[in-house]
Coordinates of C-alpha atoms and ligand atoms in Angstrom, one line a residue:
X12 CA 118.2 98.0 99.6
X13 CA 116.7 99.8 96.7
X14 CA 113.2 102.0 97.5
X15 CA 110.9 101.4 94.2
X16 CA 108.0 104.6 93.6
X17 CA 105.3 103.5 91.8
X18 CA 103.1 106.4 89.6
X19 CA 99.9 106.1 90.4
X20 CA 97.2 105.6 87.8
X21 CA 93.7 107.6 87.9
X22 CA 95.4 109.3 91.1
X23 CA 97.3 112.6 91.1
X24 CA 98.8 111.9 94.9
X25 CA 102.2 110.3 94.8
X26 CA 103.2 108.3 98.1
X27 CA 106.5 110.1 98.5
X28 CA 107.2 113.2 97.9
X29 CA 110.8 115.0 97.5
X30 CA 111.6 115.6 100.9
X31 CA 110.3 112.6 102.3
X32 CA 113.2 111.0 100.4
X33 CA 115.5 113.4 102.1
X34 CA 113.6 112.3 105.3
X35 CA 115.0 108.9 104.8
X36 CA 118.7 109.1 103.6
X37 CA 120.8 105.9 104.9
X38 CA 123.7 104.0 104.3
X39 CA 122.8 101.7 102.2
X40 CA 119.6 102.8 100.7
X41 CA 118.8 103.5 96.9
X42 CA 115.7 105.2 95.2
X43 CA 114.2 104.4 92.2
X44 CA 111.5 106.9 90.7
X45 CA 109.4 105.6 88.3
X46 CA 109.6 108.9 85.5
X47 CA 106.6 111.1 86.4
X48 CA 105.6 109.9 89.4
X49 CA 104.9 113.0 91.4
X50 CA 104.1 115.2 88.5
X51 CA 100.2 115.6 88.4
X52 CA 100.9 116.5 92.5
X53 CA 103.3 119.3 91.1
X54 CA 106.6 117.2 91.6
X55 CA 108.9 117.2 88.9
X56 CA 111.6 114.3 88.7
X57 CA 114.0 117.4 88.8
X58 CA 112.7 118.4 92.4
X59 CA 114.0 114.8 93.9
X60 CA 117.3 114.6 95.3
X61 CA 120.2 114.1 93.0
X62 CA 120.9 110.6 94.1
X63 CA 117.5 109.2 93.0
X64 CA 117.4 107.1 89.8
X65 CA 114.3 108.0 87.5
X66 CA 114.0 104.7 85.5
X67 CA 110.7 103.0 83.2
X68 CA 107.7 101.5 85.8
X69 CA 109.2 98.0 84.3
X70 CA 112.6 98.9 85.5
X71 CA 111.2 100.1 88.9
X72 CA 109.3 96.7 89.3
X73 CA 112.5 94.6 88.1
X74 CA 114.8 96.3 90.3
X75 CA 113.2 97.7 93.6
X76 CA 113.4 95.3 96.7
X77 CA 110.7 97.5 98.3
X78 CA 107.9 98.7 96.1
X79 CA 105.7 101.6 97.1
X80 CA 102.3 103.0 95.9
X81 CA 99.6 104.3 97.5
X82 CA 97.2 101.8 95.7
X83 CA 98.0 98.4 95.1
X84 CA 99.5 96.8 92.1
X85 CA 96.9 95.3 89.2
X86 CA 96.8 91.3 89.6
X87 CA 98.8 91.1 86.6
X88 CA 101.7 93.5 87.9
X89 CA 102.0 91.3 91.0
X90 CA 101.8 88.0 89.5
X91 CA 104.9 89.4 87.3
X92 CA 106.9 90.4 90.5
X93 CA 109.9 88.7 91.5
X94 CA 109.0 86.3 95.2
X95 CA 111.2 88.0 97.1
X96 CA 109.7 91.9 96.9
X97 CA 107.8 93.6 100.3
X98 CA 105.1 96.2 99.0
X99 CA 103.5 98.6 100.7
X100 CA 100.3 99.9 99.6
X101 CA 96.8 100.3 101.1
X102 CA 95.5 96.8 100.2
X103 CA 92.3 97.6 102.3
X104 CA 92.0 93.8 102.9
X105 CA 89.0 94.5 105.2
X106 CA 87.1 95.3 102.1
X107 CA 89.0 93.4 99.4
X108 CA 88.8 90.1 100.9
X109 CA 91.4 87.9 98.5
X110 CA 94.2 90.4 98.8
X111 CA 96.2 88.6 101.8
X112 CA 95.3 85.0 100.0
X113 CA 97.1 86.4 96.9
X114 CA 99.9 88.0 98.5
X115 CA 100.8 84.8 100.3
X116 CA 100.3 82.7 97.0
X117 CA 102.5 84.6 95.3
X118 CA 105.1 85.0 98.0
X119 CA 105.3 88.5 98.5
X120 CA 105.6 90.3 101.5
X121 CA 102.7 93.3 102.0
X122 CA 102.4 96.1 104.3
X123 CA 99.2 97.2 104.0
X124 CA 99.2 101.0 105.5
X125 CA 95.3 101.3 106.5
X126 CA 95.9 98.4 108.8
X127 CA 98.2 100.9 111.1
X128 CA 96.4 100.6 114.6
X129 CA 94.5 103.9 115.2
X130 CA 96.2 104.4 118.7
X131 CA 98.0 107.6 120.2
X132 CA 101.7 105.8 119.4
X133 CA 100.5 105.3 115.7
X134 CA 99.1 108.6 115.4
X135 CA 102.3 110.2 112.9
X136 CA 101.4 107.3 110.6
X137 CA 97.7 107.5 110.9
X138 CA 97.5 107.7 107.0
X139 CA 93.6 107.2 107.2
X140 CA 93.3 110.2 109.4
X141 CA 95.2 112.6 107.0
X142 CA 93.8 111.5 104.1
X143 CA 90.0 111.6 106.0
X144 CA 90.7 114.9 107.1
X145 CA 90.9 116.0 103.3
X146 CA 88.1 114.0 102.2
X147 CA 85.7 116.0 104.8
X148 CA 87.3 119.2 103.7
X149 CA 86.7 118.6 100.2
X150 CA 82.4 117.4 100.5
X151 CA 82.1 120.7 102.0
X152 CA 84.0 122.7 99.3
X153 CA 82.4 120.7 96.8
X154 CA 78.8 120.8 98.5
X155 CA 78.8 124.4 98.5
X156 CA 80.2 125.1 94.8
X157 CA 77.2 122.6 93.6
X158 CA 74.3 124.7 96.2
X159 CA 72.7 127.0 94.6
X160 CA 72.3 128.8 97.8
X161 CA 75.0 130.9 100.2
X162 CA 76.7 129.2 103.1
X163 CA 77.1 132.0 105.1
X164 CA 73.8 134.1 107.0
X165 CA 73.6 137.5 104.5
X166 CA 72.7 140.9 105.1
X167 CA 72.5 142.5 101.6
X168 CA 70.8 145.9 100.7
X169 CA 69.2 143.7 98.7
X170 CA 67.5 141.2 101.2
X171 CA 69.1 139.2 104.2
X172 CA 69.4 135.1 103.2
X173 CA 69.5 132.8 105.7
X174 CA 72.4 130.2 106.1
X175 CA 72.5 127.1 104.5
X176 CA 71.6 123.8 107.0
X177 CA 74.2 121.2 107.0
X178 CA 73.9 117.7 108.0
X179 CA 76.6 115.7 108.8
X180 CA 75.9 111.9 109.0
X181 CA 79.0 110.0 111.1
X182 CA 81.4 112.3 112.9
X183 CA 84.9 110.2 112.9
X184 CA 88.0 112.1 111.3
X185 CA 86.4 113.0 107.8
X186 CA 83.2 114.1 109.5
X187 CA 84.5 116.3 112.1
X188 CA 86.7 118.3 109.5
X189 CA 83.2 118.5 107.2
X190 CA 81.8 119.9 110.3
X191 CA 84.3 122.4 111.1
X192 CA 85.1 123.4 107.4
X193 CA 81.4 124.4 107.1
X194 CA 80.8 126.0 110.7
X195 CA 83.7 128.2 109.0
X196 CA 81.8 129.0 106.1
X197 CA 78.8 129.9 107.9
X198 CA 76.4 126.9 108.1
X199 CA 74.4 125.7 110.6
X200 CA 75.6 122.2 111.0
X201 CA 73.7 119.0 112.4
X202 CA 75.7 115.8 112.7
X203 CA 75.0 112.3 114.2
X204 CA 77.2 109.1 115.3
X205 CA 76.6 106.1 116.7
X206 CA 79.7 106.6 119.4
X207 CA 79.2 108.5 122.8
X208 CA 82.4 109.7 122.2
X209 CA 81.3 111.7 119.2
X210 CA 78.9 113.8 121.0
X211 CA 80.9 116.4 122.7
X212 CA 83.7 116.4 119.8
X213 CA 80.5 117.8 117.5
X214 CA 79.0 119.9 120.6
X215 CA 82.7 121.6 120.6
X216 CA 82.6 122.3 117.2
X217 CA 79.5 124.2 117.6
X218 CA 77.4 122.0 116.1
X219 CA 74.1 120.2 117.1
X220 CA 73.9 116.3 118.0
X221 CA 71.2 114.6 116.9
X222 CA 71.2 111.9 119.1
X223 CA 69.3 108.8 118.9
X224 CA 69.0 106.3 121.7
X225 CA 70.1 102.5 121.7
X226 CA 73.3 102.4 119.9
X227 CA 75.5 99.6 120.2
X228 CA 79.3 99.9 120.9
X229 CA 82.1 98.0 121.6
X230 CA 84.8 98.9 123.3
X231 CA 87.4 95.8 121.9
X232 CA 86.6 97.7 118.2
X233 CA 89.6 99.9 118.2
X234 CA 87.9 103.4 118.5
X235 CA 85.8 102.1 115.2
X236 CA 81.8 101.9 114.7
X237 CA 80.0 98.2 115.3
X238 CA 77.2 97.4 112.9
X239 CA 74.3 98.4 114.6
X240 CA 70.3 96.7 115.3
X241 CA 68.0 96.3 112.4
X242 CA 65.7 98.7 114.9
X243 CA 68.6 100.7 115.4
X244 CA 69.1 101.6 112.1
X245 CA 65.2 102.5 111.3
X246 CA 64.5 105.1 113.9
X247 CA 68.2 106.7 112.9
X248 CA 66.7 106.9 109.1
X249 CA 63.4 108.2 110.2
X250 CA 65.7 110.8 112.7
X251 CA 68.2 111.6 109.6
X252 CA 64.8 112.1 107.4
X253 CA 63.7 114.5 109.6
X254 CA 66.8 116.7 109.6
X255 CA 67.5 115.8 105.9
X256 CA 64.4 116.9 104.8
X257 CA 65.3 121.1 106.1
X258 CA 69.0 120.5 104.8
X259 CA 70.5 122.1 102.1
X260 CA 73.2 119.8 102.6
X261 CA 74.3 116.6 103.6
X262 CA 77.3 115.2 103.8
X263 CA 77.5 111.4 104.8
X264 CA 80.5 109.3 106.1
X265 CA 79.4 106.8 108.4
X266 CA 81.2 103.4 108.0
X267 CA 81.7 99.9 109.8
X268 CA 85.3 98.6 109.5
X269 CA 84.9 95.7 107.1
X270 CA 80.9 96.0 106.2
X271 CA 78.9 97.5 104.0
X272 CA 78.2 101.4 104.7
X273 CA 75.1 101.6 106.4
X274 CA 71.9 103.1 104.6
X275 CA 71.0 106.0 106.5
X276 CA 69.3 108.0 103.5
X277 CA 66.8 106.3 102.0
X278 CA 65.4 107.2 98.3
X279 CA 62.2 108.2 100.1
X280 CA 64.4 110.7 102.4
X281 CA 66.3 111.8 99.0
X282 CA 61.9 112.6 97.7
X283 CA 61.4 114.7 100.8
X284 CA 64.6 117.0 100.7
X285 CA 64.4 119.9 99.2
X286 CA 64.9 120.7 95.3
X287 CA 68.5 122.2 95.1
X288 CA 69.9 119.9 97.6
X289 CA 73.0 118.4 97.7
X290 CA 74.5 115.2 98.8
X291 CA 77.8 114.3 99.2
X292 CA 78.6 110.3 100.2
X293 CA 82.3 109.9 101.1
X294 CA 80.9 106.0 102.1
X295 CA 80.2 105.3 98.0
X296 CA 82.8 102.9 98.0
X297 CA 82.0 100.9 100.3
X298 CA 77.4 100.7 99.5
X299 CA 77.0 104.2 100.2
X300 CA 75.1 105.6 103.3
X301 CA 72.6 107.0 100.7
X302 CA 70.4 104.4 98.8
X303 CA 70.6 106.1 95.7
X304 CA 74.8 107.0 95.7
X305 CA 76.6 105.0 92.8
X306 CA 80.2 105.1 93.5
X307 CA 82.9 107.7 91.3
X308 CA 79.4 109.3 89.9
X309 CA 77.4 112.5 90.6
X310 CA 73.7 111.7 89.6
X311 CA 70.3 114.1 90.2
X312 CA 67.5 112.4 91.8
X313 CA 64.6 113.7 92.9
X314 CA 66.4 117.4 92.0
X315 CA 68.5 116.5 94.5
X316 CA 72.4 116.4 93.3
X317 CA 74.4 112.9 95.0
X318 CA 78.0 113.3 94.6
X319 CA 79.2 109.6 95.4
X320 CA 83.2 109.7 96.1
X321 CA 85.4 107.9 98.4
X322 CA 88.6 109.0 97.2
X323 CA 88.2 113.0 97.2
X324 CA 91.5 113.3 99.0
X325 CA 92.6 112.6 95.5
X326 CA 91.2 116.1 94.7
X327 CA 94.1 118.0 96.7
X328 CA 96.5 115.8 95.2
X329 CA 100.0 118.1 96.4
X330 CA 99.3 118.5 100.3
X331 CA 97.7 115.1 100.3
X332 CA 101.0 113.7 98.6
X333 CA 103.2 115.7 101.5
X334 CA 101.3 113.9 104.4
X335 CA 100.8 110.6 102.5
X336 CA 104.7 111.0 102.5
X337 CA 105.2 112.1 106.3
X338 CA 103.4 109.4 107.7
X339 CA 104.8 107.2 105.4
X340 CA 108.3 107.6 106.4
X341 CA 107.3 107.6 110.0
X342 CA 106.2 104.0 109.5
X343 CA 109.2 102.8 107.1
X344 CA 111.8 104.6 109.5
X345 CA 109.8 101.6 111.9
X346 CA 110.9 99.2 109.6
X347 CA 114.3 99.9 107.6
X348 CA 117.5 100.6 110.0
X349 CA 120.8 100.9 108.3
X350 CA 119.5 100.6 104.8
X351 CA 118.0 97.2 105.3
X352 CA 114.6 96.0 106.6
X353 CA 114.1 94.9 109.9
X354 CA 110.8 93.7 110.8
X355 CA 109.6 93.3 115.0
X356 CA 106.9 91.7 115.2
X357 CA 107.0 92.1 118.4
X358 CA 106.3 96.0 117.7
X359 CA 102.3 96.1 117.5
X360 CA 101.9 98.4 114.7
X361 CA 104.7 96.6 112.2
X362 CA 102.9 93.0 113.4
X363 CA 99.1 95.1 112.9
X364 CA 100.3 95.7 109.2
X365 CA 102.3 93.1 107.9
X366 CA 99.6 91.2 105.9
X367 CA 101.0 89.0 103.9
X368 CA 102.7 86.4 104.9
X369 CA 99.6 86.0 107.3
X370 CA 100.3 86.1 111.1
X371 CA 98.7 84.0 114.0
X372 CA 96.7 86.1 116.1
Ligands
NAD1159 P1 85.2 105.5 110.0 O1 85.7 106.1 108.7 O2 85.4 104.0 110.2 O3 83.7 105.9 110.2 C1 83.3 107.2 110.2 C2 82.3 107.5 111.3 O4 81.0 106.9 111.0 C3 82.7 107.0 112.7 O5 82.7 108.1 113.6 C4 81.6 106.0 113.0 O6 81.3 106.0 114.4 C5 80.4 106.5 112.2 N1 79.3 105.6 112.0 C6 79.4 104.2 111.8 N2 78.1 103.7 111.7 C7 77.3 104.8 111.9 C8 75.8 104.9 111.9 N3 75.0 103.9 111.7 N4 75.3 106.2 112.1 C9 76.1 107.2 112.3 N5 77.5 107.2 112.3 C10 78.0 106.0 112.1 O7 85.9 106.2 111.3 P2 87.2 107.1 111.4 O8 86.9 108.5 111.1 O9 88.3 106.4 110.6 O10 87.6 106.9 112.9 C11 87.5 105.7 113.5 C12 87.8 105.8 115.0 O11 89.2 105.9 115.2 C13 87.2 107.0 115.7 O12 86.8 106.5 116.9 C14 88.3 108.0 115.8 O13 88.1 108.8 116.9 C15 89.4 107.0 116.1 N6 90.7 107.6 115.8 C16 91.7 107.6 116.7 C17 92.9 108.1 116.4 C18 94.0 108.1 117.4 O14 93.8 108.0 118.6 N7 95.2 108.3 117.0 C19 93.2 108.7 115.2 C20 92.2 108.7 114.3 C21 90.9 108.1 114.6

């Protein structure tokens, strides 16, 4: 079987790095690199394995059996594939809705890797959780190079200044790395979640929980956040306003697993922060938790600076491409034995993200 990569465009990650291919040697497998692929993450073609082929992306498509990328093909890339290619990608096909339906038209087989159950057994292909964990890392680097104030608490000759507040809205993977990576650098860090669970994962990272009462859970939802009450939702903006208005900083990330982000800063909570603020909104993509985010842009409203990015793992493009790549091979070595693809759909996670063709529940 012959292993296409794909170069991304308007990404610098590449989904598998040089020794993730070593990872994977078989009988019986071939790779094809489409030229370039891994350069803007600081892979050569030179620093794959000898027995790789670099080839053109059209020679890549033509000849791979399995395609890889980390985001899908364009429409009219897949409409040009042969029937019988797999792909594996992250289609996201809880937000992009006609993904499976095209798949299946066309006859292609899909993986779609953000569809990996979040469960202890899935945890070394937990792609979403690596890539999260950046994302959170990055709003706070970001946050505090667009400040004009300090992080830390500072005792100068010339005056002591106070450390910068940090709100963190949603505490799931990317939100408990913001809050750690800025407790590091000093902060005082608020954060809120709709799940219990949350509480004592933010309480251990020494930060405060802003808790407000009535939240709806559910425990069939996989570890993920259910849309919450109409009520719900309006005494958690009027809570958030209350914290967001002595912030210096905040950095949201709440989302519902195939919904829009929920609005948890209004643009009258954007008028009553302070002038110098900064909000980042890792939800952009998906509405935005703030009402005033527009997605892959960084506007000023109200002096207040809203960073709106969903993709900042992007930003750390060579350690996000080595752990793209390790949990990437964990999940193919799940499906290719002996240099040919085996698919169990008896095994959970294979069945959980094998999209297209379709499965019965
Ligand atoms: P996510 O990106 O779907 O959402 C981010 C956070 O936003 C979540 O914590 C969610 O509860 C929160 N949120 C949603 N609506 C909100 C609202 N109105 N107000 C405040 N917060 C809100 O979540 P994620 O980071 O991908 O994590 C999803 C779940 O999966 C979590 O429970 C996490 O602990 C779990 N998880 C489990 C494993 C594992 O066991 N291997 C690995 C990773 C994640």
């Amino acid at each position: 079987m012959q292993i296409g990569i794909l170069k991304e465009s308007g990404d610098r990650r590449v989904a598998l790095v040089p020794k993730g291919i070593e990872k994977l040697q078989q009988d019986g497998l071939q790779f094809l690199l489409e030229s370039g692929a891994g350069a803007t993450a600081n892979f050569s073609d030179a620093d794959y394995p000898d027995t790789i082929q670099i080839l053109s992306r059209a020679e890549v498509l033509q000849q791979a059996d399995l395609l890889i990328s980390i985001h899908p093909l364009s429409e009219q890339e897949l409409k040009g594939l042969a029937a019988d290619k797999t792909l594996v990608a992250l289609f996201e096909p809880y937000n992009q809705t006609e993904v499976v339906s095209q798949l299946a038209a066309l006859q292609l087989q899909a993986f779609s890797l953000d569809m990996i159950p979040r469960t202890t057994l899935a945890q070394s292909m937990d792609i979403l959780s690596s890539m999260a964990s950046i994302a959170g890392y990055k709003a706070v680097l970001l946050a505090a190079n667009t400040t004009p104030r300090y992080f830390p608490m500072m005792i100068t000759a010339a005056g002591s200044v106070k450390p910068a507040q940090v709100l963190v809205l949603g505490a799931g993977v990317a939100g408990l790395q913001a809050i750690a990576t800025a407790k590091r650098m000093g902060a005082v860090v608020e954060a809120f979640d709709v799940r219990a669970a949350a509480k004592e994962e933010v309480k251990s990272l020494g930060a405060k929980f802003v808790e407000v009462e009535g939240a709806a859970e559910d425990q069939d939802a996989g570890g993920y956040a259910v849309e919450q009450s109409e009520d719900f939702l309006r005494r958690q903006r009027e809570a958030v306003q209350q914290s967001a208005a002595k912030s210096d900083v905040v950095i949201t990330t709440a989302q519902v697993r195939g919904r829009k982000a929920p609005t948890l800063v209004t643009a009258d909570t954007v008028a009553k922060m302070k002038p110098g603020s900064v909000i980042v909104d890792l939800a952009a993509s998906t509405g935005g938790n703030c009402e005033l985010t527009e997605n892959n842009k960084t506007i000023v409203a109200h002096e207040v600076t809203i960073i709106g990015d969903s993709n900042l793992a992007a930003s750390l493009p060579q350690d996000a491409s080595v752990l793209f790549s390790n949990n990437l091979v964990n999940f193919l070595k799940l499906i290719i034995q002996e240099g040919e693809l085996v698919i169990d759909l008896e095994n959970e996670i294979v069945k959980s993200a094998l999209i297209s063709p379709p499965q019965s529940a």
